């Protein structure tokens, strides 16, 4: 044939110039007015030389493999990167804004509701950054993990959505008024794009992660399935492999059951006896949370083994698979977060932020597994549910020890994110900073933060000591007040669009109103009544 024995017929990828003969760039969509190129490419009688095929002639027919590999790498890197950018922007910009903005003469960063939202945004931000670092290292190692990339895409974009929503709630009015001063509106508006593309999160969570992961990641299931696919001529060999792998799967389940029981009891005891300030010792922080993740991993492995009782029906039990995807994502990102702490250890305040993130992740995994045990489907569902509860939660509620971070830790994390700190410096890595003399809202907020914090300290000292300020202190407070007044302003416009500025413009909702009123017998509500 045309290929001459080199390469195969089938789906093939080629790289062509935009003006290539016969190629037409079709109309494009506009996804929520974001700079996200999405449209059609059409061609008629397009001649593609072999030199334009990626990998050359020998890679003809390997397009699907390339597509899947790029998907595995791209969705695990590019889309979580958006969430990482959102996390850095919210902590840098909104964290500063919450200290600059005052209500009742108090910075809103001191309000409990703001502290809760800020701490959640910060710990979710740390989780996405940590997950991104590990995923990037995996890709740099020339690996394309389908399941992990699915976890990263679904979990990190969901956290990105929560981060931006927290930022919007804190920034409030300044985040909903469009204009150059608004650095949150575009991010909020474009959130559904990352949630939707490269496999919508609903599908990824409730089908893809566990649907692929259960067979790909189980140590014995892949070999068992290969045995089922052997030709009839190798039936005896296939039966031998099947029986061997089946016994291994049963043994794997039994091992996971007893491992879950012992680790569950041990983790419950270590959690109950742990001091609320134990996280301040970095070694203890790592040792404790590694132990909890190992326990949760055992719980998840046991649950995965029990899923085989569903057989082929598993792919239709999307509620179960969604809960298991939540558990797997929390466990994976927990390990990533500990890895990040191990690498970046020494940053002042990182222990508190890591503790806050880990407590939330462990609770997420625990609650997802518990919900799965309460709703295990299938004919053997009651049996599987009982076994799962006995293995994962042998002492009932006592062996579900994980809870959300306490208020003291939440306030500490919020303080670190809203005052000059090494944690803020970590989040501000890579954030754009406008040149001096340029008006740029986020840059101005970041630069104003230390001035406003110092001015607040002086004002507090003056009230405590009941004295008048010095000339230097007066200038500092006046400078902070001027910055605050400038930075809390929002953009205003005479007209929302250029069309409205035209003479004689009438809003669509009002068109025909004058004519309709002229045809009425009564033109005021009083007369109509």
PDB file of C-alpha atoms in Angstrom, residues 17-134:
ATOM      1  CA  UNK A  17       0.685  25.467   8.990  1.00  0.00           C
ATOM      2  CA  UNK A  18      -2.429  27.602   9.293  1.00  0.00           C
ATOM      3  CA  UNK A  19      -2.342  28.499   5.589  1.00  0.00           C
ATOM      4  CA  UNK A  20      -1.878  24.909   4.376  1.00  0.00           C
ATOM      5  CA  UNK A  21      -3.643  24.302   1.067  1.00  0.00           C
ATOM      6  CA  UNK A  22      -7.163  22.953   1.504  1.00  0.00           C
ATOM      7  CA  UNK A  23      -7.200  23.668   5.251  1.00  0.00           C
ATOM      8  CA  UNK A  24      -9.791  26.051   6.659  1.00  0.00           C
ATOM      9  CA  UNK A  25      -9.965  27.370  10.191  1.00  0.00           C
ATOM     10  CA  UNK A  26     -13.708  27.296  10.849  1.00  0.00           C
ATOM     11  CA  UNK A  27     -15.814  29.474  13.127  1.00  0.00           C
ATOM     12  CA  UNK A  28     -15.016  29.421  16.811  1.00  0.00           C
ATOM     13  CA  UNK A  29     -17.028  29.321  19.990  1.00  0.00           C
ATOM     14  CA  UNK A  30     -16.680  31.961  22.700  1.00  0.00           C
ATOM     15  CA  UNK A  31     -16.685  30.082  26.027  1.00  0.00           C
ATOM     16  CA  UNK A  32     -17.857  32.665  28.578  1.00  0.00           C
ATOM     17  CA  UNK A  33     -15.845  35.414  26.840  1.00  0.00           C
ATOM     18  CA  UNK A  34     -12.609  33.816  28.062  1.00  0.00           C
ATOM     19  CA  UNK A  35      -9.409  33.493  26.026  1.00  0.00           C
ATOM     20  CA  UNK A  36     -10.044  29.784  25.496  1.00  0.00           C
ATOM     21  CA  UNK A  37      -9.679  28.834  21.823  1.00  0.00           C
ATOM     22  CA  UNK A  38     -12.400  26.389  20.891  1.00  0.00           C
ATOM     23  CA  UNK A  39     -13.612  25.927  17.339  1.00  0.00           C
ATOM     24  CA  UNK A  40     -13.562  23.789  14.202  1.00  0.00           C
ATOM     25  CA  UNK A  41     -10.864  22.940  11.677  1.00  0.00           C
ATOM     26  CA  UNK A  42     -12.083  21.777   8.282  1.00  0.00           C
ATOM     27  CA  UNK A  43     -10.307  20.512   5.197  1.00  0.00           C
ATOM     28  CA  UNK A  44     -11.015  19.367   1.675  1.00  0.00           C
ATOM     29  CA  UNK A  45      -8.524  17.545  -0.577  1.00  0.00           C
ATOM     30  CA  UNK A  46      -5.765  18.265   1.942  1.00  0.00           C
ATOM     31  CA  UNK A  47      -2.453  16.711   0.947  1.00  0.00           C
ATOM     32  CA  UNK A  48      -0.294  15.960   3.980  1.00  0.00           C
ATOM     33  CA  UNK A  49       3.355  15.101   3.369  1.00  0.00           C
ATOM     34  CA  UNK A  50       4.911  12.388   5.473  1.00  0.00           C
ATOM     35  CA  UNK A  51       7.328  14.945   6.910  1.00  0.00           C
ATOM     36  CA  UNK A  52       4.374  16.676   8.636  1.00  0.00           C
ATOM     37  CA  UNK A  53       3.304  13.564  10.551  1.00  0.00           C
ATOM     38  CA  UNK A  54       4.339  13.614  14.190  1.00  0.00           C
ATOM     39  CA  UNK A  55       6.980  10.920  14.599  1.00  0.00           C
ATOM     40  CA  UNK A  56       7.332  10.398  10.857  1.00  0.00           C
ATOM     41  CA  UNK A  57       5.866   7.644   8.712  1.00  0.00           C
ATOM     42  CA  UNK A  58       6.507   4.925  11.289  1.00  0.00           C
ATOM     43  CA  UNK A  59       4.059   6.657  13.661  1.00  0.00           C
ATOM     44  CA  UNK A  60       1.177   6.576  11.197  1.00  0.00           C
ATOM     45  CA  UNK A  61      -1.837   5.017  12.904  1.00  0.00           C
ATOM     46  CA  UNK A  62      -0.643   5.886  16.405  1.00  0.00           C
ATOM     47  CA  UNK A  63      -2.783   9.026  16.699  1.00  0.00           C
ATOM     48  CA  UNK A  64      -5.095   7.588  19.349  1.00  0.00           C
ATOM     49  CA  UNK A  65      -2.149   6.641  21.542  1.00  0.00           C
ATOM     50  CA  UNK A  66      -0.775  10.168  21.162  1.00  0.00           C
ATOM     51  CA  UNK A  67      -4.156  11.669  21.918  1.00  0.00           C
ATOM     52  CA  UNK A  68      -4.634   9.656  25.113  1.00  0.00           C
ATOM     53  CA  UNK A  69      -1.085  10.363  26.266  1.00  0.00           C
ATOM     54  CA  UNK A  70      -1.464  14.104  25.667  1.00  0.00           C
ATOM     55  CA  UNK A  71      -4.811  14.042  27.438  1.00  0.00           C
ATOM     56  CA  UNK A  72      -3.298  12.290  30.442  1.00  0.00           C
ATOM     57  CA  UNK A  73      -0.499  14.826  30.679  1.00  0.00           C
ATOM     58  CA  UNK A  74      -2.362  17.954  29.621  1.00  0.00           C
ATOM     59  CA  UNK A  75      -5.422  17.753  31.848  1.00  0.00           C
ATOM     60  CA  UNK A  76      -3.256  16.888  34.843  1.00  0.00           C
ATOM     61  CA  UNK A  77      -1.028  19.931  34.283  1.00  0.00           C
ATOM     62  CA  UNK A  78      -2.759  22.751  32.404  1.00  0.00           C
ATOM     63  CA  UNK A  79      -6.154  22.804  34.114  1.00  0.00           C
ATOM     64  CA  UNK A  80      -4.840  22.426  37.689  1.00  0.00           C
ATOM     65  CA  UNK A  81      -2.399  25.229  36.815  1.00  0.00           C
ATOM     66  CA  UNK A  82      -5.406  27.537  36.532  1.00  0.00           C
ATOM     67  CA  UNK A  83      -6.453  26.585  40.054  1.00  0.00           C
ATOM     68  CA  UNK A  84      -2.925  27.167  41.292  1.00  0.00           C
ATOM     69  CA  UNK A  85      -2.962  30.612  39.709  1.00  0.00           C
ATOM     70  CA  UNK A  86      -6.323  31.318  41.334  1.00  0.00           C
ATOM     71  CA  UNK A  87      -4.984  30.230  44.715  1.00  0.00           C
ATOM     72  CA  UNK A  88      -1.966  32.497  44.456  1.00  0.00           C
ATOM     73  CA  UNK A  89      -4.107  35.420  43.306  1.00  0.00           C
ATOM     74  CA  UNK A  90      -6.719  35.020  46.042  1.00  0.00           C
ATOM     75  CA  UNK A  91      -4.158  34.736  48.826  1.00  0.00           C
ATOM     76  CA  UNK A  92      -2.053  37.581  47.458  1.00  0.00           C
ATOM     77  CA  UNK A  93      -4.846  39.957  46.453  1.00  0.00           C
ATOM     78  CA  UNK A  94      -7.843  39.097  48.600  1.00  0.00           C
ATOM     79  CA  UNK A  95      -5.656  38.354  51.620  1.00  0.00           C
ATOM     80  CA  UNK A  96      -4.251  41.877  51.374  1.00  0.00           C
ATOM     81  CA  UNK A  97      -7.685  43.363  50.663  1.00  0.00           C
ATOM     82  CA  UNK A  98      -9.127  41.812  53.829  1.00  0.00           C
ATOM     83  CA  UNK A  99      -6.532  43.688  55.867  1.00  0.00           C
ATOM     84  CA  UNK A 100      -6.864  46.937  53.901  1.00  0.00           C
ATOM     85  CA  UNK A 101     -10.688  46.979  53.955  1.00  0.00           C
ATOM     86  CA  UNK A 102     -12.271  48.082  57.221  1.00  0.00           C
ATOM     87  CA  UNK A 103     -15.784  47.720  58.551  1.00  0.00           C
ATOM     88  CA  UNK A 104     -16.792  49.361  61.817  1.00  0.00           C
ATOM     89  CA  UNK A 105     -13.202  50.667  62.016  1.00  0.00           C
ATOM     90  CA  UNK A 106     -11.883  47.099  62.127  1.00  0.00           C
ATOM     91  CA  UNK A 107     -10.085  45.277  59.267  1.00  0.00           C
ATOM     92  CA  UNK A 108     -12.463  42.646  57.937  1.00  0.00           C
ATOM     93  CA  UNK A 109      -9.614  40.116  58.334  1.00  0.00           C
ATOM     94  CA  UNK A 110     -10.500  40.139  62.042  1.00  0.00           C
ATOM     95  CA  UNK A 111     -14.055  38.900  61.410  1.00  0.00           C
ATOM     96  CA  UNK A 112     -14.631  35.198  62.022  1.00  0.00           C
ATOM     97  CA  UNK A 113     -16.510  34.575  58.777  1.00  0.00           C
ATOM     98  CA  UNK A 114     -13.715  36.144  56.757  1.00  0.00           C
ATOM     99  CA  UNK A 115     -11.115  34.125  58.658  1.00  0.00           C
ATOM    100  CA  UNK A 116     -12.952  30.891  57.905  1.00  0.00           C
ATOM    101  CA  UNK A 117     -13.178  31.636  54.172  1.00  0.00           C
ATOM    102  CA  UNK A 118      -9.575  32.837  54.021  1.00  0.00           C
ATOM    103  CA  UNK A 119      -8.233  29.752  55.800  1.00  0.00           C
ATOM    104  CA  UNK A 120     -10.186  27.428  53.487  1.00  0.00           C
ATOM    105  CA  UNK A 121      -8.888  29.241  50.420  1.00  0.00           C
ATOM    106  CA  UNK A 122      -5.346  29.040  51.779  1.00  0.00           C
ATOM    107  CA  UNK A 123      -5.385  25.335  52.625  1.00  0.00           C
ATOM    108  CA  UNK A 124      -7.113  24.449  49.346  1.00  0.00           C
ATOM    109  CA  UNK A 125      -4.471  26.569  47.636  1.00  0.00           C
ATOM    110  CA  UNK A 126      -1.670  24.663  49.346  1.00  0.00           C
ATOM    111  CA  UNK A 127      -3.284  21.375  48.292  1.00  0.00           C
ATOM    112  CA  UNK A 128      -3.485  22.397  44.627  1.00  0.00           C
ATOM    113  CA  UNK A 129       0.079  23.721  44.618  1.00  0.00           C
ATOM    114  CA  UNK A 130       1.362  20.517  46.222  1.00  0.00           C
ATOM    115  CA  UNK A 131      -0.588  18.327  43.801  1.00  0.00           C
ATOM    116  CA  UNK A 132       0.680  20.364  40.867  1.00  0.00           C
ATOM    117  CA  UNK A 133       4.297  19.982  41.977  1.00  0.00           C
ATOM    118  CA  UNK A 134       4.000  16.186  42.139  1.00  0.00           C
TER     119      UNK A 134
END
